């Protein structure tokens, strides 16, 4: 069942990015924006929708900022930060290898 399409202003798209960057679930973002949850989720499940792109970008930007700060702390001699940074690098490499095995060069 298709619901009426939702349209978001530029400000609302920024809100989606920011809320996603703070790890809010799509259902909670719909509540925050005061829109129909099912209609919002329908857009969110479409990988090429603007809503999904804003959500994914928000998470990516937030993750980058955290990792950049972690890297800076590690480079300045913070041993704990170095350990966390190296563990995250290892986790990413494992994910990359897994994706190459599962999806080949397509992913």
CSV table of N, CA, C and O in Angstrom, one decimal:
chain,number,residue,atom,x,y,z
A,1,UNK,N,0.8,-1.2,0.0
A,1,UNK,CA,0.0,0.0,0.0
A,1,UNK,C,0.9,1.2,0.0
A,1,UNK,O,1.7,1.4,0.9
A,2,UNK,N,0.7,2.1,-1.0
A,2,UNK,CA,1.5,3.4,-1.1
A,2,UNK,C,0.7,4.4,-0.3
A,2,UNK,O,-0.5,4.6,-0.4
A,3,UNK,N,1.5,5.2,0.5
A,3,UNK,CA,0.9,6.3,1.3
A,3,UNK,C,1.2,7.5,0.5
A,3,UNK,O,2.0,7.6,-0.4
A,4,UNK,N,0.5,8.6,0.9
A,4,UNK,CA,0.7,9.9,0.3
A,4,UNK,C,2.2,10.3,0.4
A,4,UNK,O,2.8,10.1,1.5
A,5,UNK,N,2.8,10.8,-0.6
A,5,UNK,CA,4.2,11.1,-0.5
A,5,UNK,C,4.5,12.3,0.5
A,5,UNK,O,3.7,13.2,0.5
A,6,UNK,N,5.5,12.2,1.2
A,6,UNK,CA,5.9,13.2,2.1
A,6,UNK,C,6.9,14.2,1.4
A,6,UNK,O,7.8,13.7,0.6
A,7,UNK,N,6.9,15.4,1.7
A,7,UNK,CA,7.8,16.4,1.2
A,7,UNK,C,8.4,17.1,2.4
A,7,UNK,O,7.7,17.5,3.3
A,8,UNK,N,9.7,17.3,2.3
A,8,UNK,CA,10.4,17.9,3.5
A,8,UNK,C,11.2,19.1,3.0
A,8,UNK,O,11.8,19.1,1.9
A,9,UNK,N,11.2,20.2,3.8
A,9,UNK,CA,12.0,21.4,3.5
A,9,UNK,C,13.4,21.1,3.7
A,9,UNK,O,13.8,20.0,4.3
A,10,UNK,N,14.3,22.0,3.3
A,10,UNK,CA,15.7,21.9,3.5
A,10,UNK,C,16.0,21.8,5.0
A,10,UNK,O,16.9,21.0,5.4
A,11,UNK,N,15.3,22.6,5.8
A,11,UNK,CA,15.6,22.6,7.2
A,11,UNK,C,15.2,21.2,7.8
A,11,UNK,O,15.9,20.7,8.7
A,12,UNK,N,14.1,20.6,7.3
A,12,UNK,CA,13.7,19.3,7.8
A,12,UNK,C,14.7,18.2,7.4
A,12,UNK,O,15.0,17.3,8.2
A,13,UNK,N,15.3,18.3,6.2
A,13,UNK,CA,16.3,17.4,5.8
A,13,UNK,C,17.6,17.5,6.7
A,13,UNK,O,18.2,16.5,7.0
A,14,UNK,N,17.9,18.7,7.1
A,14,UNK,CA,19.0,18.9,8.0
A,14,UNK,C,18.7,18.3,9.3
A,14,UNK,O,19.6,17.7,10.0
A,15,UNK,N,17.5,18.4,9.8
A,15,UNK,CA,17.0,17.8,11.0
A,15,UNK,C,17.2,16.3,10.9
A,15,UNK,O,17.6,15.6,11.9
A,16,UNK,N,16.8,15.7,9.8
A,16,UNK,CA,16.9,14.2,9.6
A,16,UNK,C,18.4,13.8,9.7
A,16,UNK,O,18.8,12.9,10.4
A,17,UNK,N,19.3,14.6,9.1
A,17,UNK,CA,20.7,14.3,9.2
A,17,UNK,C,21.2,14.4,10.6
A,17,UNK,O,22.0,13.5,11.1
A,18,UNK,N,20.9,15.5,11.3
A,18,UNK,CA,21.4,15.7,12.6
A,18,UNK,C,20.8,14.6,13.6
A,18,UNK,O,21.6,14.1,14.5
A,19,UNK,N,19.6,14.3,13.5
A,19,UNK,CA,19.0,13.3,14.4
A,19,UNK,C,19.6,11.9,14.1
A,19,UNK,O,19.9,11.1,15.0
A,20,UNK,N,19.8,11.6,12.8
A,20,UNK,CA,20.5,10.3,12.5
A,20,UNK,C,21.9,10.3,13.0
A,20,UNK,O,22.3,9.2,13.5
A,21,UNK,N,22.6,11.4,12.9
A,21,UNK,CA,23.9,11.5,13.5
A,21,UNK,C,24.0,11.3,15.0
A,21,UNK,O,25.0,10.9,15.5
A,22,UNK,N,22.9,11.5,15.6
A,22,UNK,CA,22.8,11.3,17.1
A,22,UNK,C,22.2,9.9,17.4
A,22,UNK,O,21.7,9.6,18.5
A,23,UNK,N,22.1,9.1,16.3
A,23,UNK,CA,21.6,7.7,16.4
A,23,UNK,C,20.1,7.5,16.8
A,23,UNK,O,19.7,6.5,17.4
A,24,UNK,N,19.3,8.5,16.4
A,24,UNK,CA,17.9,8.3,16.5
A,24,UNK,C,17.4,7.4,15.4
A,24,UNK,O,17.8,7.4,14.3
A,25,UNK,N,16.5,6.5,15.8
A,25,UNK,CA,15.9,5.5,14.9
A,25,UNK,C,14.9,6.3,14.0
A,25,UNK,O,14.4,7.3,14.3
A,26,UNK,N,14.7,5.8,12.8
A,26,UNK,CA,13.8,6.4,11.8
A,26,UNK,C,12.4,6.7,12.4
A,26,UNK,O,11.8,7.7,12.1
A,27,UNK,N,11.9,5.8,13.2
A,27,UNK,CA,10.6,5.9,13.8
A,27,UNK,C,10.5,7.2,14.7
A,27,UNK,O,9.6,7.9,14.8
A,28,UNK,N,11.6,7.4,15.4
A,28,UNK,CA,11.7,8.5,16.3
A,28,UNK,C,11.8,9.8,15.6
A,28,UNK,O,11.3,10.9,16.0
A,29,UNK,N,12.5,9.8,14.4
A,29,UNK,CA,12.7,11.0,13.6
A,29,UNK,C,11.3,11.3,13.0
A,29,UNK,O,10.9,12.5,13.0
A,30,UNK,N,10.5,10.4,12.6
A,30,UNK,CA,9.2,10.6,12.1
A,30,UNK,C,8.3,11.3,13.2
A,30,UNK,O,7.6,12.3,12.9
A,31,UNK,N,8.4,10.8,14.4
A,31,UNK,CA,7.7,11.5,15.5
A,31,UNK,C,8.2,12.9,15.8
A,31,UNK,O,7.4,13.8,15.9
A,32,UNK,N,9.5,13.1,15.7
A,32,UNK,CA,10.1,14.5,15.9
A,32,UNK,C,9.6,15.4,14.8
A,32,UNK,O,9.2,16.6,15.1
A,33,UNK,N,9.5,14.9,13.6
A,33,UNK,CA,9.0,15.7,12.4
A,33,UNK,C,7.5,15.8,12.4
A,33,UNK,O,7.0,16.6,11.6
A,34,UNK,N,6.8,15.1,13.2
A,34,UNK,CA,5.4,15.1,13.3
A,34,UNK,C,4.7,14.7,12.0
A,34,UNK,O,3.8,15.3,11.5
A,35,UNK,N,5.3,13.5,11.4
A,35,UNK,CA,4.7,13.0,10.2
A,35,UNK,C,4.3,11.6,10.4
A,35,UNK,O,4.7,10.9,11.4
A,36,UNK,N,3.5,11.0,9.5
A,36,UNK,CA,3.1,9.7,9.6
A,36,UNK,C,4.3,8.7,9.5
A,36,UNK,O,5.1,8.8,8.6
A,37,UNK,N,4.3,7.9,10.6
A,37,UNK,CA,5.5,7.0,10.7
A,37,UNK,C,5.6,6.0,9.5
A,37,UNK,O,6.7,5.8,9.0
A,38,UNK,N,4.5,5.4,9.1
A,38,UNK,CA,4.5,4.5,8.0
A,38,UNK,C,5.0,5.1,6.7
A,38,UNK,O,5.8,4.5,6.0
A,39,UNK,N,4.5,6.3,6.5
A,39,UNK,CA,4.9,7.0,5.2
A,39,UNK,C,6.4,7.4,5.3
A,39,UNK,O,7.2,7.2,4.3
A,40,UNK,N,6.9,7.8,6.5
A,40,UNK,CA,8.3,8.1,6.6
A,40,UNK,C,9.2,6.8,6.4
A,40,UNK,O,10.2,6.9,5.7
A,41,UNK,N,8.8,5.8,7.1
A,41,UNK,CA,9.5,4.5,6.9
A,41,UNK,C,9.5,4.0,5.5
A,41,UNK,O,10.5,3.4,5.0
A,42,UNK,N,8.4,4.2,4.8
A,42,UNK,CA,8.4,3.8,3.4
A,42,UNK,C,9.5,4.5,2.6
A,42,UNK,O,10.2,3.9,1.8
A,43,UNK,N,9.7,5.8,2.9
A,43,UNK,CA,10.8,6.5,2.2
A,43,UNK,C,12.1,6.1,2.7
A,43,UNK,O,13.1,5.9,2.0
A,44,UNK,N,12.2,5.8,4.0
A,44,UNK,CA,13.5,5.4,4.6
A,44,UNK,C,14.0,4.1,4.1
A,44,UNK,O,15.2,3.9,3.8
A,45,UNK,N,13.1,3.2,3.8
A,45,UNK,CA,13.4,1.8,3.3
A,45,UNK,C,13.9,1.9,1.8
A,45,UNK,O,14.5,1.0,1.3
A,46,UNK,N,13.6,3.0,1.1
A,46,UNK,CA,14.1,3.1,-0.3
A,46,UNK,C,15.5,3.7,-0.2
A,46,UNK,O,15.7,4.8,0.1
A,47,UNK,N,16.4,2.8,-0.6
A,47,UNK,CA,17.9,3.2,-0.5
A,47,UNK,C,18.2,4.4,-1.3
A,47,UNK,O,19.2,5.1,-0.9
A,48,UNK,N,17.5,4.8,-2.3
A,48,UNK,CA,17.9,5.9,-3.2
A,48,UNK,C,17.0,7.2,-2.9
A,48,UNK,O,17.1,8.2,-3.6
A,49,UNK,N,16.2,7.1,-1.8
A,49,UNK,CA,15.3,8.3,-1.5
A,49,UNK,C,16.2,9.3,-0.8
A,49,UNK,O,17.2,9.1,-0.2
A,50,UNK,N,15.7,10.6,-0.9
A,50,UNK,CA,16.4,11.7,-0.2
A,50,UNK,C,16.4,11.5,1.3
A,50,UNK,O,17.4,11.9,1.9
A,51,UNK,N,15.3,11.0,1.8
A,51,UNK,CA,15.3,10.7,3.3
A,51,UNK,C,16.4,9.8,3.7
A,51,UNK,O,17.1,10.0,4.6
A,52,UNK,N,16.5,8.7,3.0
A,52,UNK,CA,17.5,7.7,3.3
A,52,UNK,C,18.9,8.3,3.1
A,52,UNK,O,19.8,8.0,3.9
A,53,UNK,N,19.1,9.0,2.1
A,53,UNK,CA,20.4,9.7,1.8
A,53,UNK,C,20.8,10.6,3.0
A,53,UNK,O,21.9,10.6,3.4
A,54,UNK,N,19.8,11.4,3.4
A,54,UNK,CA,20.0,12.3,4.5
A,54,UNK,C,20.3,11.6,5.8
A,54,UNK,O,21.2,11.9,6.6
A,55,UNK,N,19.6,10.5,6.0
A,55,UNK,CA,19.8,9.7,7.2
A,55,UNK,C,21.2,9.0,7.2
A,55,UNK,O,22.0,9.2,8.2
A,56,UNK,N,21.6,8.4,6.1
A,56,UNK,CA,22.9,7.8,6.0
A,56,UNK,C,24.0,8.8,6.1
A,56,UNK,O,25.1,8.6,6.7
A,57,UNK,N,23.8,10.0,5.5
A,57,UNK,CA,24.9,11.0,5.5
A,57,UNK,C,25.0,11.5,6.9
A,57,UNK,O,26.2,11.7,7.4
A,58,UNK,N,23.9,11.7,7.7
A,58,UNK,CA,24.0,12.1,9.0
A,58,UNK,C,24.8,11.2,9.9
A,58,UNK,O,25.7,11.6,10.7
A,59,UNK,N,24.6,9.9,9.7
A,59,UNK,CA,25.4,8.9,10.5
A,59,UNK,C,26.9,8.9,10.0
A,59,UNK,O,27.7,8.8,10.9
A,60,UNK,N,27.1,9.0,8.8
A,60,UNK,CA,28.5,9.0,8.2
A,60,UNK,C,29.3,10.3,8.7
A,60,UNK,O,30.4,10.1,9.2
A,61,UNK,N,28.7,11.4,8.7
A,61,UNK,CA,29.3,12.6,9.1
A,61,UNK,C,29.6,12.6,10.6
A,61,UNK,O,30.8,12.9,11.0
A,62,UNK,N,28.7,12.1,11.4
A,62,UNK,CA,28.9,12.0,12.8
A,62,UNK,C,30.0,11.0,13.1
A,62,UNK,O,30.9,11.2,14.0
A,63,UNK,N,30.0,9.8,12.5
A,63,UNK,CA,31.0,8.8,12.6
A,63,UNK,C,32.4,9.4,12.2
A,63,UNK,O,33.4,9.1,12.9
A,64,UNK,N,32.5,10.1,11.1
A,64,UNK,CA,33.7,10.7,10.7
A,64,UNK,C,34.3,11.7,11.8
A,64,UNK,O,35.5,11.6,12.1
A,65,UNK,N,33.4,12.5,12.3
A,65,UNK,CA,33.9,13.5,13.3
A,65,UNK,C,34.4,12.8,14.5
A,65,UNK,O,35.4,13.2,15.1
A,66,UNK,N,33.7,11.8,15.0
A,66,UNK,CA,34.2,11.0,16.1
A,66,UNK,C,35.5,10.3,15.8
A,66,UNK,O,36.5,10.4,16.6
A,67,UNK,N,35.6,9.7,14.7
A,67,UNK,CA,36.9,9.0,14.3
A,67,UNK,C,38.0,10.0,14.1
A,67,UNK,O,39.2,9.7,14.5
A,68,UNK,N,37.8,11.1,13.6
A,68,UNK,CA,38.8,12.2,13.4
A,68,UNK,C,39.3,12.6,14.8
A,68,UNK,O,40.6,12.7,15.0
A,69,UNK,N,38.4,12.9,15.7
A,69,UNK,CA,38.9,13.3,17.0
A,69,UNK,C,39.6,12.1,17.7
A,69,UNK,O,40.6,12.4,18.4
A,70,UNK,N,39.2,10.9,17.5
A,70,UNK,CA,39.8,9.8,18.1
A,70,UNK,C,41.3,9.7,17.5
A,70,UNK,O,42.2,9.4,18.3
A,71,UNK,N,41.4,9.9,16.2
A,71,UNK,CA,42.7,9.8,15.6
A,71,UNK,C,43.6,10.9,16.1
A,71,UNK,O,44.8,10.7,16.4
A,72,UNK,N,43.1,12.1,16.3
A,72,UNK,CA,43.9,13.2,16.8
A,72,UNK,C,44.4,12.9,18.2
A,72,UNK,O,45.5,13.2,18.5
A,73,UNK,N,43.5,12.4,19.0
A,73,UNK,CA,43.9,12.0,20.4
A,73,UNK,C,44.9,10.9,20.4
A,73,UNK,O,45.9,10.9,21.2
A,74,UNK,N,44.8,10.0,19.5
A,74,UNK,CA,45.8,8.9,19.4
A,74,UNK,C,47.1,9.4,19.0
A,74,UNK,O,48.2,9.0,19.5
A,75,UNK,N,47.1,10.3,18.0
A,75,UNK,CA,48.4,10.8,17.5
A,75,UNK,C,49.1,11.7,18.5
A,75,UNK,O,50.3,11.9,18.5
A,76,UNK,N,48.3,12.3,19.5
A,76,UNK,CA,48.9,13.1,20.5
A,76,UNK,C,49.4,12.3,21.7
A,76,UNK,O,50.0,12.9,22.6
A,77,UNK,N,49.3,11.0,21.6
A,77,UNK,CA,49.9,10.1,22.6
A,77,UNK,C,48.9,9.5,23.6
A,77,UNK,O,49.3,8.8,24.5
A,78,UNK,N,47.6,9.7,23.4
A,78,UNK,CA,46.6,9.1,24.3
A,78,UNK,C,46.5,7.6,23.9
A,78,UNK,O,46.1,7.2,22.9
A,79,UNK,N,47.0,6.8,24.8
A,79,UNK,CA,47.1,5.3,24.6
A,79,UNK,C,45.7,4.7,24.4
A,79,UNK,O,45.5,3.9,23.5
A,80,UNK,N,44.8,5.1,25.2
A,80,UNK,CA,43.4,4.6,25.1
A,80,UNK,C,42.8,4.9,23.8
A,80,UNK,O,42.2,4.1,23.1
A,81,UNK,N,43.0,6.2,23.3
A,81,UNK,CA,42.5,6.6,22.0
A,81,UNK,C,43.1,5.8,20.9
A,81,UNK,O,42.5,5.4,19.9
A,82,UNK,N,44.4,5.5,21.0
A,82,UNK,CA,45.1,4.8,20.0
A,82,UNK,C,44.6,3.3,19.9
A,82,UNK,O,44.3,2.8,18.8
A,83,UNK,N,44.3,2.7,21.1
A,83,UNK,CA,43.7,1.4,21.1
A,83,UNK,C,42.4,1.4,20.5
A,83,UNK,O,42.0,0.5,19.7
A,84,UNK,N,41.5,2.3,20.8
A,84,UNK,CA,40.2,2.4,20.2
A,84,UNK,C,40.3,2.6,18.7
A,84,UNK,O,39.5,2.0,17.9
A,85,UNK,N,41.1,3.5,18.3
A,85,UNK,CA,41.3,3.8,16.9
A,85,UNK,C,41.7,2.6,16.1
A,85,UNK,O,41.2,2.3,15.0
A,86,UNK,N,42.7,1.9,16.6
A,86,UNK,CA,43.2,0.7,15.9
A,86,UNK,C,42.1,-0.4,15.9
A,86,UNK,O,42.0,-1.1,14.9
A,87,UNK,N,41.4,-0.5,17.0
A,87,UNK,CA,40.3,-1.5,17.0
A,87,UNK,C,39.3,-1.2,16.0
A,87,UNK,O,38.8,-2.1,15.3
A,88,UNK,N,38.9,0.1,15.8
A,88,UNK,CA,37.9,0.5,14.8
A,88,UNK,C,38.5,0.2,13.4
A,88,UNK,O,37.7,-0.2,12.5
A,89,UNK,N,39.8,0.5,13.2
A,89,UNK,CA,40.4,0.3,11.9
A,89,UNK,C,40.3,-1.2,11.5
A,89,UNK,O,40.0,-1.6,10.4
A,90,UNK,N,40.6,-2.1,12.5
A,90,UNK,CA,40.5,-3.5,12.3
A,90,UNK,C,39.1,-4.0,12.0
A,90,UNK,O,38.9,-4.8,11.1
A,91,UNK,N,38.1,-3.4,12.7
A,91,UNK,CA,36.7,-3.7,12.5
A,91,UNK,C,36.3,-3.4,11.0
A,91,UNK,O,35.7,-4.1,10.3
A,92,UNK,N,36.7,-2.2,10.6
A,92,UNK,CA,36.4,-1.7,9.2
A,92,UNK,C,37.1,-2.6,8.2
A,92,UNK,O,36.5,-3.0,7.2
A,93,UNK,N,38.3,-3.1,8.4
A,93,UNK,CA,39.0,-3.9,7.5
A,93,UNK,C,38.3,-5.3,7.4
A,93,UNK,O,38.1,-5.9,6.3
A,94,UNK,N,37.8,-5.8,8.5
A,94,UNK,CA,37.1,-7.1,8.5
A,94,UNK,C,35.8,-6.9,7.7
A,94,UNK,O,35.4,-7.8,6.9
A,95,UNK,N,35.1,-5.8,7.9
A,95,UNK,CA,33.9,-5.6,7.2
A,95,UNK,C,34.1,-5.5,5.7
A,95,UNK,O,33.4,-6.0,4.9
A,96,UNK,N,35.2,-4.8,5.3
A,96,UNK,CA,35.6,-4.7,3.9
A,96,UNK,C,35.9,-6.1,3.3
A,96,UNK,O,35.4,-6.4,2.2
A,97,UNK,N,36.6,-6.9,4.0
A,97,UNK,CA,36.9,-8.3,3.5
A,97,UNK,C,35.6,-9.1,3.4
A,97,UNK,O,35.4,-9.7,2.4
A,98,UNK,N,34.8,-9.0,4.4
A,98,UNK,CA,33.5,-9.7,4.3
A,98,UNK,C,32.7,-9.3,3.1
A,98,UNK,O,32.1,-10.1,2.4
A,99,UNK,N,32.6,-8.0,2.9
A,99,UNK,CA,31.8,-7.5,1.8
A,99,UNK,C,32.4,-7.9,0.4
A,99,UNK,O,31.7,-8.2,-0.5
A,100,UNK,N,33.7,-8.0,0.3
A,100,UNK,CA,34.3,-8.4,-0.9
A,100,UNK,C,34.0,-9.9,-1.2
A,100,UNK,O,33.8,-10.3,-2.3
A,101,UNK,N,34.0,-10.7,-0.1
A,101,UNK,CA,33.7,-12.1,-0.3
A,101,UNK,C,32.2,-12.3,-0.6
A,101,UNK,O,31.9,-13.1,-1.5
A,102,UNK,N,31.4,-11.6,0.0
A,102,UNK,CA,29.9,-11.7,-0.2
A,102,UNK,C,29.5,-11.1,-1.5
A,102,UNK,O,28.6,-11.7,-2.2
A,103,UNK,N,30.0,-9.9,-1.8
A,103,UNK,CA,29.5,-9.2,-3.0
A,103,UNK,C,30.4,-9.0,-4.1
A,103,UNK,O,30.1,-8.4,-5.1
A,104,UNK,N,31.7,-9.4,-3.9
A,104,UNK,CA,32.7,-9.2,-5.0
A,104,UNK,C,33.0,-7.7,-5.1
A,104,UNK,O,32.9,-6.9,-4.1
A,105,UNK,N,33.3,-7.3,-6.3
A,105,UNK,CA,33.7,-5.9,-6.5
A,105,UNK,C,32.4,-5.0,-6.7
A,105,UNK,O,32.6,-3.8,-7.0
A,106,UNK,N,31.2,-5.6,-6.6
A,106,UNK,CA,30.0,-4.8,-6.9
A,106,UNK,C,29.7,-3.8,-5.8
A,106,UNK,O,29.0,-2.9,-6.0
A,107,UNK,N,30.1,-4.1,-4.5
A,107,UNK,CA,29.6,-3.3,-3.4
A,107,UNK,C,30.4,-2.0,-3.4
A,107,UNK,O,30.7,-1.1,-3.7
